[in-house]
Amino acid sequence: MTPEQAAANAKPGLANLVGAFAESPQTLRRARLMGLSGWAYHVSARAGALGDVRPETVAAAIGFIAPEAVTDGWEAAAKTTPPVEVATWHLHELCRWGVTELGGFPRLARLLELSKRVVSGVDAAGLPLFAAWRAMPAPDASAGAQAAVMLHLLHEHRLGVHVVAVRASGLTPLQAIIAGPDGETDAVAFGWQPPYPAPGPIVRRLMWAESAADSLAGQAYAQLDRAERIELVGLLESLSHRLAR
């Protein structure tokens, strides 16, 4: 398994694991307790690590959410709670979730060891959200909490390199969404308004972008040798299946 293959194979497991946290009742409850809509919480919890910045900066960093939708969520959150505080609470919830949901994983220590090495090996140039999150100190040093943070960082790393690869391919974020498997459904979910571009002529460029993203992400997975890369991907898959039960 090459570093690029490891990055590609790790992608679905990371998405499932981070999605399990995002959709957990306790996480959703936190948004309600803070008086935020789900959308305002999503935008401010993810991008609040950037600090007190303008919504245009947030939209540029996230990439795939329509700028108008980012502005709506960011400004709605800022009316009640500074976004950096939302991100801080989100990190606390992530650690709590990690203790509860990951703490009993039999090979947690090994997962933490391998994922930390990959995260430490990321060159954060061009990845502002990843860099901001990696710089935030985790409030809990337990293995479950630390593992949850590493999973979040690996997923944020993948999202960031995908933005870079899509732009390098010549596609706009909206074109990349439309060329993807869920097309207009995802475009609506991310706040983009019609008319939408035709997907046919741009699918090949998206395929190139996905390959480029694997290559960029794979640079960090080169911190592990081949056997360790296989092991890490297997651990992510195993943990993902465990939480899906």
Coordinates of N, CA and C in Angstrom, one line a residue:
M1 N 0.9 -1.2 0.0 CA 0.0 0.0 0.0 C 0.9 1.2 0.0
T2 N 0.8 2.0 -1.1 CA 1.6 3.3 -1.2 C 0.9 4.4 -0.3
P3 N 1.7 5.4 0.0 CA 1.1 6.5 0.8 C -0.2 7.1 0.2
E4 N -0.2 7.2 -1.2 CA -1.4 7.7 -1.9 C -2.6 6.7 -1.7
Q5 N -2.3 5.4 -1.8 CA -3.4 4.4 -1.6 C -3.9 4.5 -0.1
A6 N -3.0 4.7 0.8 CA -3.4 4.7 2.2 C -4.3 5.9 2.4
A7 N -4.0 7.1 1.9 CA -4.8 8.2 2.0 C -6.2 8.0 1.4
A8 N -6.2 7.4 0.2 CA -7.5 7.1 -0.4 C -8.3 6.1 0.4
N9 N -7.7 5.0 0.9 CA -8.4 4.0 1.7 C -8.8 4.5 3.0
A10 N -8.1 5.5 3.6 CA -8.5 6.0 4.9 C -9.7 6.9 4.8
K11 N -9.9 7.5 3.7 CA -11.0 8.5 3.5 C -12.3 8.1 4.0
P12 N -12.9 7.0 3.5 CA -14.3 6.6 3.9 C -14.4 6.4 5.4
G13 N -13.4 5.7 6.0 CA -13.5 5.4 7.5 C -13.4 6.7 8.3
L14 N -12.6 7.6 7.9 CA -12.5 8.9 8.6 C -13.8 9.7 8.5
A15 N -14.4 9.7 7.3 CA -15.7 10.4 7.1 C -16.8 9.8 7.9
N16 N -16.8 8.4 8.0 CA -17.8 7.8 8.9 C -17.6 8.1 10.3
L17 N -16.4 8.1 10.8 CA -16.1 8.3 12.2 C -16.4 9.7 12.6
V18 N -16.0 10.7 11.8 CA -16.3 12.1 12.1 C -17.8 12.4 12.0
G19 N -18.4 11.7 11.0 CA -19.9 11.8 10.9 C -20.6 11.3 12.1
A20 N -20.1 10.2 12.7 CA -20.8 9.6 13.9 C -20.7 10.6 15.0
F21 N -19.6 11.4 15.2 CA -19.6 12.4 16.2 C -20.5 13.5 15.9
A22 N -20.5 14.0 14.6 CA -21.3 15.2 14.3 C -22.8 14.9 14.5
E23 N -23.2 13.6 14.3 CA -24.6 13.3 14.3 C -25.0 12.7 15.7
S24 N -24.1 12.7 16.6 CA -24.5 12.1 17.9 C -25.4 13.0 18.7
P25 N -26.3 12.5 19.4 CA -27.3 13.3 20.2 C -26.7 14.4 21.0
Q26 N -25.6 14.1 21.7 CA -24.9 15.0 22.6 C -24.4 16.2 21.8
T27 N -23.8 16.0 20.6 CA -23.3 17.1 19.8 C -24.4 18.0 19.4
L28 N -25.5 17.4 18.9 CA -26.7 18.2 18.5 C -27.3 18.9 19.6
R29 N -27.3 18.3 20.8 CA -27.8 19.0 22.0 C -27.0 20.2 22.3
R30 N -25.7 20.1 22.2 CA -24.8 21.3 22.4 C -25.2 22.5 21.6
A31 N -25.6 22.2 20.3 CA -26.0 23.3 19.5 C -27.3 24.0 20.0
R32 N -28.2 23.2 20.5 CA -29.5 23.7 21.0 C -29.2 24.5 22.3
L33 N -28.3 24.0 23.2 CA -28.0 24.6 24.4 C -27.4 26.0 24.2
M34 N -26.7 26.1 23.1 CA -26.0 27.4 22.8 C -26.9 28.3 22.0
G35 N -28.2 27.9 21.8 CA -29.1 28.7 21.0 C -28.8 28.9 19.6
L36 N -28.2 27.9 19.0 CA -27.8 28.0 17.6 C -28.6 27.0 16.7
S37 N -28.9 27.4 15.5 CA -29.4 26.4 14.6 C -28.4 25.4 14.2
G38 N -28.8 24.3 13.7 CA -27.8 23.3 13.2 C -26.8 23.9 12.2
W39 N -27.3 24.7 11.3 CA -26.4 25.3 10.3 C -25.4 26.3 10.9
A40 N -25.9 27.1 11.8 CA -25.0 28.1 12.4 C -23.9 27.4 13.3
Y41 N -24.3 26.3 13.9 CA -23.4 25.6 14.7 C -22.4 24.9 13.8
H42 N -22.8 24.3 12.7 CA -21.9 23.6 11.8 C -20.8 24.5 11.3
V43 N -21.2 25.7 10.8 CA -20.2 26.6 10.3 C -19.3 27.2 11.3
S44 N -19.8 27.6 12.5 CA -19.0 28.2 13.5 C -18.2 27.2 14.2
A45 N -18.7 26.0 14.4 CA -17.9 25.0 15.1 C -16.7 24.5 14.3
R46 N -16.9 24.5 13.0 CA -15.8 24.0 12.1 C -14.8 25.1 11.9
A47 N -15.3 26.4 11.6 CA -14.4 27.4 11.3 C -14.0 28.4 12.4
G48 N -14.6 28.2 13.6 CA -14.3 29.0 14.7 C -12.9 29.0 15.1
A49 N -12.2 27.9 14.8 CA -10.8 27.7 15.1 C -9.9 28.8 14.5
L50 N -10.4 29.4 13.4 CA -9.7 30.5 12.7 C -9.7 31.8 13.5
G51 N -10.6 31.9 14.5 CA -10.6 33.1 15.3 C -11.6 34.1 14.8
D52 N -11.4 35.4 15.2 CA -12.3 36.4 14.8 C -12.0 36.9 13.4
V53 N -12.5 36.2 12.4 CA -12.3 36.6 11.0 C -13.6 36.9 10.3
R54 N -13.5 37.5 9.2 CA -14.7 37.8 8.4 C -15.3 36.6 7.7
P55 N -16.6 36.6 7.4 CA -17.2 35.4 6.8 C -16.6 35.1 5.4
E56 N -16.1 36.1 4.7 CA -15.4 35.9 3.4 C -14.2 35.0 3.6
T57 N -13.5 35.2 4.7 CA -12.3 34.3 5.0 C -12.7 32.9 5.3
V58 N -13.8 32.8 6.1 CA -14.3 31.5 6.4 C -14.7 30.7 5.1
A59 N -15.5 31.4 4.2 CA -15.9 30.8 3.0 C -14.7 30.3 2.2
A60 N -13.7 31.2 2.1 CA -12.5 30.8 1.3 C -11.8 29.6 1.9
A61 N -11.8 29.5 3.2 CA -11.1 28.3 3.9 C -11.9 27.0 3.7
I62 N -13.2 27.1 3.9 CA -14.1 25.9 3.8 C -14.2 25.5 2.3
G63 N -14.4 26.4 1.4 CA -14.4 26.1 0.0 C -15.7 25.6 -0.6
F64 N -16.2 24.6 -0.1 CA -17.4 23.9 -0.7 C -18.7 24.4 -0.3
I65 N -18.8 25.2 0.7 CA -20.1 25.8 1.1 C -20.3 27.1 0.4
A66 N -21.5 27.4 -0.1 CA -21.7 28.7 -0.8 C -21.4 29.8 0.1
P67 N -20.7 30.8 -0.4 CA -20.3 32.0 0.5 C -21.5 32.6 1.2
E68 N -22.7 32.7 0.5 CA -23.8 33.3 1.2 C -24.3 32.5 2.4
A69 N -24.2 31.2 2.2 CA -24.6 30.3 3.3 C -23.7 30.3 4.5
V70 N -22.4 30.4 4.1 CA -21.4 30.6 5.2 C -21.6 31.9 6.0
T71 N -21.9 33.0 5.3 CA -22.1 34.2 5.9 C -23.4 34.2 6.8
D72 N -24.4 33.5 6.4 CA -25.6 33.4 7.2 C -25.3 32.6 8.5
G73 N -24.6 31.5 8.4 CA -24.3 30.7 9.6 C -23.4 31.4 10.5
W74 N -22.3 32.0 9.9 CA -21.3 32.7 10.7 C -21.9 33.9 11.5
E75 N -22.6 34.7 10.8 CA -23.2 35.9 11.4 C -24.3 35.5 12.4
A76 N -25.1 34.5 12.2 CA -26.1 34.0 13.1 C -25.5 33.6 14.4
A77 N -24.4 32.8 14.3 CA -23.7 32.3 15.5 C -23.1 33.5 16.3
A78 N -22.5 34.4 15.6 CA -21.8 35.5 16.2 C -22.7 36.4 17.0
K79 N -24.0 36.4 16.7 CA -25.0 37.2 17.4 C -25.2 36.7 18.9
T80 N -24.9 35.5 19.1 CA -25.1 34.9 20.4 C -23.8 34.5 21.1
T81 N -22.9 33.9 20.3 CA -21.6 33.4 20.9 C -20.5 33.6 19.9
P82 N -19.3 34.1 20.3 CA -18.2 34.2 19.4 C -17.8 32.9 18.8
P83 N -17.7 32.8 17.5 CA -17.4 31.5 16.9 C -16.2 30.7 17.5
V84 N -15.2 31.4 18.0 CA -14.1 30.7 18.6 C -14.5 30.0 19.8
E85 N -15.5 30.5 20.5 CA -16.0 29.8 21.7 C -16.8 28.6 21.3
V86 N -17.5 28.7 20.1 CA -18.3 27.6 19.6 C -17.3 26.4 19.3
A87 N -16.2 26.8 18.6 CA -15.2 25.8 18.3 C -14.6 25.2 19.5
T88 N -14.3 26.0 20.5 CA -13.8 25.5 21.8 C -14.7 24.5 22.4
W89 N -16.0 24.8 22.5 CA -17.0 23.9 23.0 C -17.1 22.6 22.1
H90 N -16.9 22.8 20.8 CA -17.0 21.7 19.9 C -15.8 20.7 20.2
L91 N -14.7 21.3 20.5 CA -13.5 20.5 20.8 C -13.7 19.7 22.1
H92 N -14.3 20.4 23.1 CA -14.6 19.7 24.4 C -15.6 18.5 24.1
E93 N -16.6 18.8 23.3 CA -17.6 17.7 23.0 C -16.9 16.6 22.2
L94 N -16.0 16.9 21.3 CA -15.2 15.9 20.6 C -14.4 15.0 21.6
C95 N -13.8 15.6 22.5 CA -13.0 14.8 23.5 C -13.9 14.0 24.4
R96 N -15.1 14.5 24.8 CA -16.0 13.7 25.6 C -16.5 12.5 24.8
W97 N -16.8 12.8 23.5 CA -17.3 11.7 22.6 C -16.2 10.6 22.5
G98 N -15.0 11.1 22.3 CA -13.9 10.1 22.2 C -13.7 9.2 23.4
V99 N -13.8 9.8 24.6 CA -13.7 9.0 25.8 C -14.8 8.0 25.9
T100 N -16.1 8.4 25.5 CA -17.2 7.5 25.6 C -17.3 6.5 24.6
E101 N -17.0 6.9 23.3 CA -17.2 6.0 22.2 C -16.0 5.3 21.7
L102 N -14.8 5.8 21.9 CA -13.6 5.2 21.5 C -12.8 4.6 22.6
G103 N -13.1 4.9 23.8 CA -12.3 4.5 25.0 C -12.2 3.0 25.1
G104 N -13.2 2.2 24.6 CA -13.2 0.8 24.8 C -12.6 0.0 23.6
F105 N -12.1 0.8 22.6 CA -11.6 0.1 21.4 C -10.3 -0.6 21.8
P106 N -10.2 -1.9 21.5 CA -9.1 -2.7 22.0 C -7.7 -2.2 21.5
R107 N -7.6 -1.6 20.3 CA -6.3 -1.2 19.8 C -6.2 0.3 19.7
L108 N -6.8 0.9 20.7 CA -6.9 2.4 20.7 C -5.5 3.0 20.8
A109 N -4.6 2.4 21.6 CA -3.3 3.0 21.8 C -2.5 3.0 20.5
R110 N -2.6 1.9 19.7 CA -1.9 1.8 18.4 C -2.5 2.8 17.4
L111 N -3.9 2.9 17.4 CA -4.5 3.8 16.5 C -4.0 5.3 16.8
L112 N -3.9 5.6 18.1 CA -3.5 6.9 18.5 C -2.0 7.1 18.0
E113 N -1.2 6.1 18.2 CA 0.2 6.3 17.9 C 0.4 6.5 16.4
L114 N -0.2 5.7 15.6 CA -0.1 5.9 14.1 C -0.7 7.1 13.6
S115 N -1.9 7.5 14.1 CA -2.6 8.7 13.6 C -1.8 9.9 14.0
K116 N -1.2 9.9 15.2 CA -0.4 11.1 15.6 C 0.8 11.3 14.7
R117 N 1.4 10.2 14.2 CA 2.6 10.4 13.4 C 2.2 11.0 12.0
V118 N 1.0 10.6 11.5 CA 0.5 11.1 10.2 C 0.2 12.6 10.4
V119 N -0.5 12.9 11.5 CA -0.9 14.3 11.7 C 0.3 15.2 11.9
S120 N 1.3 14.7 12.6 CA 2.5 15.5 12.8 C 3.3 15.7 11.5
G121 N 3.1 14.8 10.6 CA 3.8 14.9 9.3 C 3.2 15.8 8.3
V122 N 2.0 16.3 8.6 CA 1.3 17.2 7.6 C 2.0 18.5 7.4
D123 N 2.3 18.9 6.2 CA 2.8 20.2 5.9 C 1.5 21.1 5.7
A124 N 1.3 22.0 6.6 CA 0.0 22.7 6.7 C -0.1 23.9 5.7
A125 N 0.9 24.1 4.8 CA 0.9 25.2 3.9 C -0.4 25.1 3.0
G126 N -1.2 26.1 2.9 CA -2.4 26.1 2.1 C -3.6 25.4 2.8
L127 N -3.4 25.0 4.0 CA -4.5 24.3 4.8 C -4.8 25.0 6.0
P128 N -5.5 26.2 5.9 CA -5.7 27.1 7.1 C -6.6 26.4 8.2
L129 N -7.6 25.7 7.8 CA -8.4 25.1 8.8 C -7.7 24.0 9.6
F130 N -7.0 23.2 8.8 CA -6.2 22.1 9.5 C -5.2 22.7 10.4
A131 N -4.5 23.8 10.0 CA -3.5 24.4 10.8 C -4.1 25.0 12.1
A132 N -5.2 25.6 11.9 CA -5.9 26.2 13.1 C -6.3 25.2 14.1
W133 N -6.9 24.1 13.6 CA -7.3 23.0 14.5 C -6.1 22.3 15.2
R134 N -5.1 22.1 14.4 CA -3.9 21.4 15.0 C -3.3 22.3 16.1
A135 N -3.4 23.6 16.0 CA -2.8 24.5 17.0 C -3.7 24.6 18.3
M136 N -4.9 24.1 18.2 CA -5.8 24.2 19.4 C -5.4 23.2 20.4
P137 N -5.2 23.5 21.7 CA -4.8 22.5 22.7 C -6.0 21.7 23.1
A138 N -5.9 20.4 23.1 CA -7.0 19.5 23.5 C -7.1 19.6 25.0
P139 N -8.4 19.7 25.5 CA -8.6 19.8 26.9 C -8.5 18.5 27.7
D140 N -8.3 17.4 27.1 CA -8.3 16.1 27.7 C -7.2 15.3 27.2
A141 N -6.3 14.8 28.0 CA -5.1 14.0 27.6 C -5.4 12.5 27.5
S142 N -6.6 12.1 27.8 CA -6.8 10.6 27.8 C -6.8 10.1 26.4
A143 N -6.5 8.8 26.3 CA -6.3 8.2 24.9 C -7.6 8.3 24.0
G144 N -8.8 8.1 24.6 CA -10.0 8.3 23.8 C -10.2 9.7 23.3
A145 N -9.9 10.6 24.1 CA -10.1 12.0 23.7 C -9.0 12.4 22.6
Q146 N -7.8 12.0 22.9 CA -6.7 12.3 21.9 C -6.9 11.6 20.6
A147 N -7.5 10.4 20.6 CA -7.7 9.7 19.4 C -8.8 10.4 18.6
A148 N -9.8 10.9 19.2 CA -10.9 11.6 18.6 C -10.4 12.9 17.9
V149 N -9.5 13.6 18.6 CA -8.9 14.8 18.0 C -8.1 14.4 16.8
M150 N -7.3 13.3 16.8 CA -6.5 12.9 15.7 C -7.4 12.5 14.5
L151 N -8.5 11.9 14.7 CA -9.4 11.5 13.6 C -10.0 12.8 13.0
H152 N -10.3 13.7 13.8 CA -10.8 15.0 13.3 C -9.8 15.7 12.5
L153 N -8.5 15.7 12.9 CA -7.5 16.4 12.2 C -7.2 15.7 10.9
L154 N -7.2 14.4 10.9 CA -7.0 13.6 9.6 C -8.1 13.9 8.6
H155 N -9.3 14.0 9.1 CA -10.4 14.3 8.2 C -10.3 15.7 7.7
E156 N -10.0 16.7 8.6 CA -9.8 18.1 8.2 C -8.7 18.2 7.2
H157 N -7.7 17.4 7.4 CA -6.5 17.4 6.4 C -7.0 17.0 5.0
R158 N -7.8 15.9 5.0 CA -8.3 15.5 3.7 C -9.2 16.5 3.0
L159 N -10.1 17.1 3.8 CA -11.0 18.1 3.2 C -10.2 19.3 2.7
G160 N -9.1 19.7 3.4 CA -8.3 20.8 2.9 C -7.6 20.5 1.7
V161 N -7.0 19.3 1.5 CA -6.2 19.0 0.3 C -7.2 18.8 -0.9
H162 N -8.4 18.5 -0.6 CA -9.4 18.3 -1.6 C -9.7 19.7 -2.2
V163 N -9.8 20.7 -1.4 CA -10.1 22.1 -1.9 C -8.9 22.5 -2.8
V164 N -7.7 22.2 -2.4 CA -6.5 22.6 -3.1 C -6.5 21.9 -4.5
A165 N -6.8 20.6 -4.4 CA -6.7 19.8 -5.7 C -7.8 20.2 -6.6
V166 N -9.0 20.5 -6.1 CA -10.1 20.9 -7.0 C -9.7 22.2 -7.7
R167 N -9.2 23.1 -7.0 CA -8.8 24.4 -7.6 C -7.7 24.2 -8.6
A168 N -6.7 23.3 -8.3 CA -5.6 23.0 -9.2 C -6.2 22.4 -10.5
S169 N -7.3 21.7 -10.4 CA -7.8 21.0 -11.6 C -8.5 22.0 -12.5
G170 N -8.7 23.2 -12.1 CA -9.5 24.2 -12.9 C -10.9 24.3 -12.6
L171 N -11.4 23.4 -11.7 CA -12.8 23.4 -11.3 C -13.1 24.4 -10.2
T172 N -14.3 25.0 -10.2 CA -14.8 25.7 -9.1 C -15.3 24.7 -8.0
P173 N -15.5 25.2 -6.8 CA -16.1 24.3 -5.8 C -17.5 23.8 -6.3
L174 N -18.3 24.6 -6.8 CA -19.6 24.2 -7.3 C -19.5 23.2 -8.4
Q175 N -18.6 23.4 -9.3 CA -18.5 22.4 -10.4 C -18.1 21.1 -9.9
A176 N -17.2 21.1 -8.9 CA -16.7 19.8 -8.3 C -17.9 19.1 -7.6
I177 N -18.8 19.8 -6.9 CA -19.9 19.2 -6.3 C -20.9 18.6 -7.3
I178 N -21.2 19.4 -8.4 CA -22.1 18.9 -9.4 C -21.5 17.7 -10.1
A179 N -20.2 17.6 -10.3 CA -19.6 16.5 -10.9 C -19.6 15.2 -10.0
G180 N -19.8 15.4 -8.8 CA -19.7 14.3 -7.8 C -21.0 13.4 -7.8
P181 N -21.0 12.3 -7.0 CA -22.0 11.3 -7.1 C -23.4 11.8 -6.8
D182 N -23.5 12.9 -5.9 CA -24.8 13.3 -5.5 C -25.2 14.7 -6.1
G183 N -24.3 15.2 -6.9 CA -24.6 16.4 -7.8 C -25.5 17.5 -7.1
E184 N -26.6 17.7 -7.7 CA -27.5 18.8 -7.3 C -28.0 18.7 -5.9
T185 N -28.1 17.4 -5.4 CA -28.5 17.2 -4.0 C -27.5 17.8 -3.0
D186 N -26.2 17.6 -3.3 CA -25.2 18.1 -2.4 C -25.1 19.7 -2.6
A187 N -25.3 20.1 -3.9 CA -25.2 21.6 -4.1 C -26.3 22.3 -3.3
V188 N -27.5 21.8 -3.2 CA -28.6 22.3 -2.4 C -28.2 22.3 -0.9
A189 N -27.6 21.1 -0.5 CA -27.3 21.0 0.9 C -26.2 21.9 1.3
F190 N -25.3 22.3 0.4 CA -24.2 23.2 0.7 C -24.6 24.7 0.4
G191 N -25.8 24.9 0.1 CA -26.3 26.3 0.0 C -26.2 27.0 -1.4
W192 N -25.8 26.2 -2.4 CA -25.6 26.8 -3.7 C -27.0 26.9 -4.4
Q193 N -27.2 28.0 -5.1 CA -28.4 28.2 -5.8 C -28.3 27.9 -7.3
P194 N -29.4 27.4 -8.0 CA -29.3 27.2 -9.4 C -29.3 28.5 -10.2
P195 N -28.9 28.5 -11.4 CA -28.7 27.3 -12.3 C -27.3 26.7 -12.0
Y196 N -27.3 25.4 -12.2 CA -26.1 24.6 -12.0 C -25.4 24.2 -13.3
P197 N -24.1 24.1 -13.3 CA -23.4 23.7 -14.6 C -23.7 22.2 -14.9
A198 N -23.6 21.9 -16.2 CA -23.8 20.5 -16.6 C -22.6 19.7 -16.2
P199 N -22.9 18.5 -15.6 CA -21.8 17.7 -15.0 C -20.9 17.0 -16.1
G200 N -21.5 16.6 -17.2 CA -20.8 15.8 -18.2 C -19.4 16.2 -18.5
P201 N -19.2 17.5 -18.9 CA -17.8 17.9 -19.3 C -16.8 18.0 -18.2
I202 N -17.2 18.0 -17.0 CA -16.3 18.2 -15.9 C -16.0 17.0 -15.0
V203 N -16.6 15.9 -15.3 CA -16.4 14.7 -14.5 C -14.9 14.2 -14.5
R204 N -14.3 14.3 -15.7 CA -12.9 13.9 -15.8 C -12.0 14.8 -15.0
R205 N -12.3 16.0 -14.9 CA -11.4 16.9 -14.1 C -11.6 16.6 -12.6
L206 N -12.8 16.2 -12.2 CA -13.0 15.8 -10.8 C -12.2 14.5 -10.5
M207 N -12.2 13.6 -11.4 CA -11.4 12.4 -11.2 C -9.9 12.7 -11.1
W208 N -9.4 13.7 -11.9 CA -8.0 14.1 -11.7 C -7.8 14.7 -10.3
A209 N -8.8 15.6 -9.9 CA -8.7 16.2 -8.6 C -8.6 15.2 -7.5
E210 N -9.4 14.2 -7.5 CA -9.4 13.1 -6.5 C -8.1 12.5 -6.4
S211 N -7.5 12.2 -7.6 CA -6.2 11.6 -7.6 C -5.1 12.5 -7.1
A212 N -5.2 13.8 -7.4 CA -4.3 14.8 -6.8 C -4.4 14.9 -5.3
A213 N -5.7 14.8 -4.9 CA -5.9 14.9 -3.4 C -5.3 13.7 -2.7
D214 N -5.4 12.5 -3.3 CA -4.8 11.3 -2.7 C -3.3 11.5 -2.6
S215 N -2.7 12.1 -3.7 CA -1.2 12.3 -3.7 C -0.8 13.3 -2.6
L216 N -1.6 14.4 -2.5 CA -1.3 15.4 -1.5 C -1.4 14.9 -0.1
A217 N -2.5 14.2 0.1 CA -2.7 13.6 1.5 C -1.7 12.6 1.8
G218 N -1.3 11.8 0.7 CA -0.4 10.7 0.9 C 0.9 11.1 1.4
Q219 N 1.3 12.4 1.2 CA 2.6 12.9 1.7 C 2.8 12.7 3.2
A220 N 1.6 12.9 3.9 CA 1.7 12.7 5.4 C 1.7 11.2 5.8
Y221 N 1.0 10.4 5.0 CA 1.0 9.0 5.3 C 2.4 8.3 5.0
A222 N 3.3 9.0 4.3 CA 4.6 8.5 4.1 C 5.4 8.5 5.4
Q223 N 4.9 9.1 6.5 CA 5.5 9.0 7.8 C 5.5 7.5 8.3
L224 N 4.6 6.7 7.7 CA 4.5 5.3 8.1 C 5.1 4.4 7.1
D225 N 5.6 3.3 7.5 CA 6.0 2.3 6.5 C 4.8 1.6 5.9
R226 N 5.0 0.7 4.9 CA 3.9 0.0 4.3 C 3.1 -0.8 5.2
A227 N 3.7 -1.5 6.1 CA 2.9 -2.3 7.0 C 2.1 -1.5 8.0
E228 N 2.7 -0.4 8.4 CA 2.0 0.5 9.3 C 0.8 1.2 8.6
R229 N 1.0 1.5 7.3 CA -0.2 2.2 6.6 C -1.3 1.2 6.5
I230 N -1.0 -0.1 6.2 CA -2.0 -1.1 6.1 C -2.7 -1.2 7.4
E231 N -1.9 -1.2 8.5 CA -2.5 -1.4 9.8 C -3.4 -0.2 10.2
L232 N -3.0 1.0 9.9 CA -3.8 2.2 10.2 C -5.1 2.2 9.5
V233 N -5.1 1.9 8.2 CA -6.3 1.8 7.4 C -7.3 0.7 8.0
G234 N -6.7 -0.4 8.4 CA -7.5 -1.5 9.0 C -8.1 -1.1 10.3
L235 N -7.4 -0.3 11.1 CA -7.9 0.1 12.4 C -9.0 1.1 12.2
L236 N -8.9 2.0 11.2 CA -10.0 2.9 10.9 C -11.2 2.2 10.5
E237 N -11.1 1.2 9.6 CA -12.2 0.4 9.1 C -12.9 -0.3 10.3
S238 N -12.0 -0.9 11.1 CA -12.6 -1.7 12.2 C -13.3 -0.8 13.2
L239 N -12.8 0.3 13.5 CA -13.5 1.3 14.4 C -14.7 1.8 13.8
S240 N -14.7 2.1 12.5 CA -15.9 2.6 11.9 C -17.0 1.5 11.9
H241 N -16.7 0.3 11.7 CA -17.7 -0.8 11.8 C -18.2 -1.0 13.2
R242 N -17.3 -0.8 14.1 CA -17.7 -1.0 15.6 C -18.8 0.1 16.0
L243 N -18.5 1.3 15.5 CA -19.5 2.4 15.9 C -20.8 2.3 15.1
A244 N -20.8 1.6 14.0 CA -22.0 1.5 13.1 C -22.9 0.5 13.7
R245 N -22.5 -0.3 14.6 CA -23.4 -1.4 15.1 C -24.6 -0.8 15.9

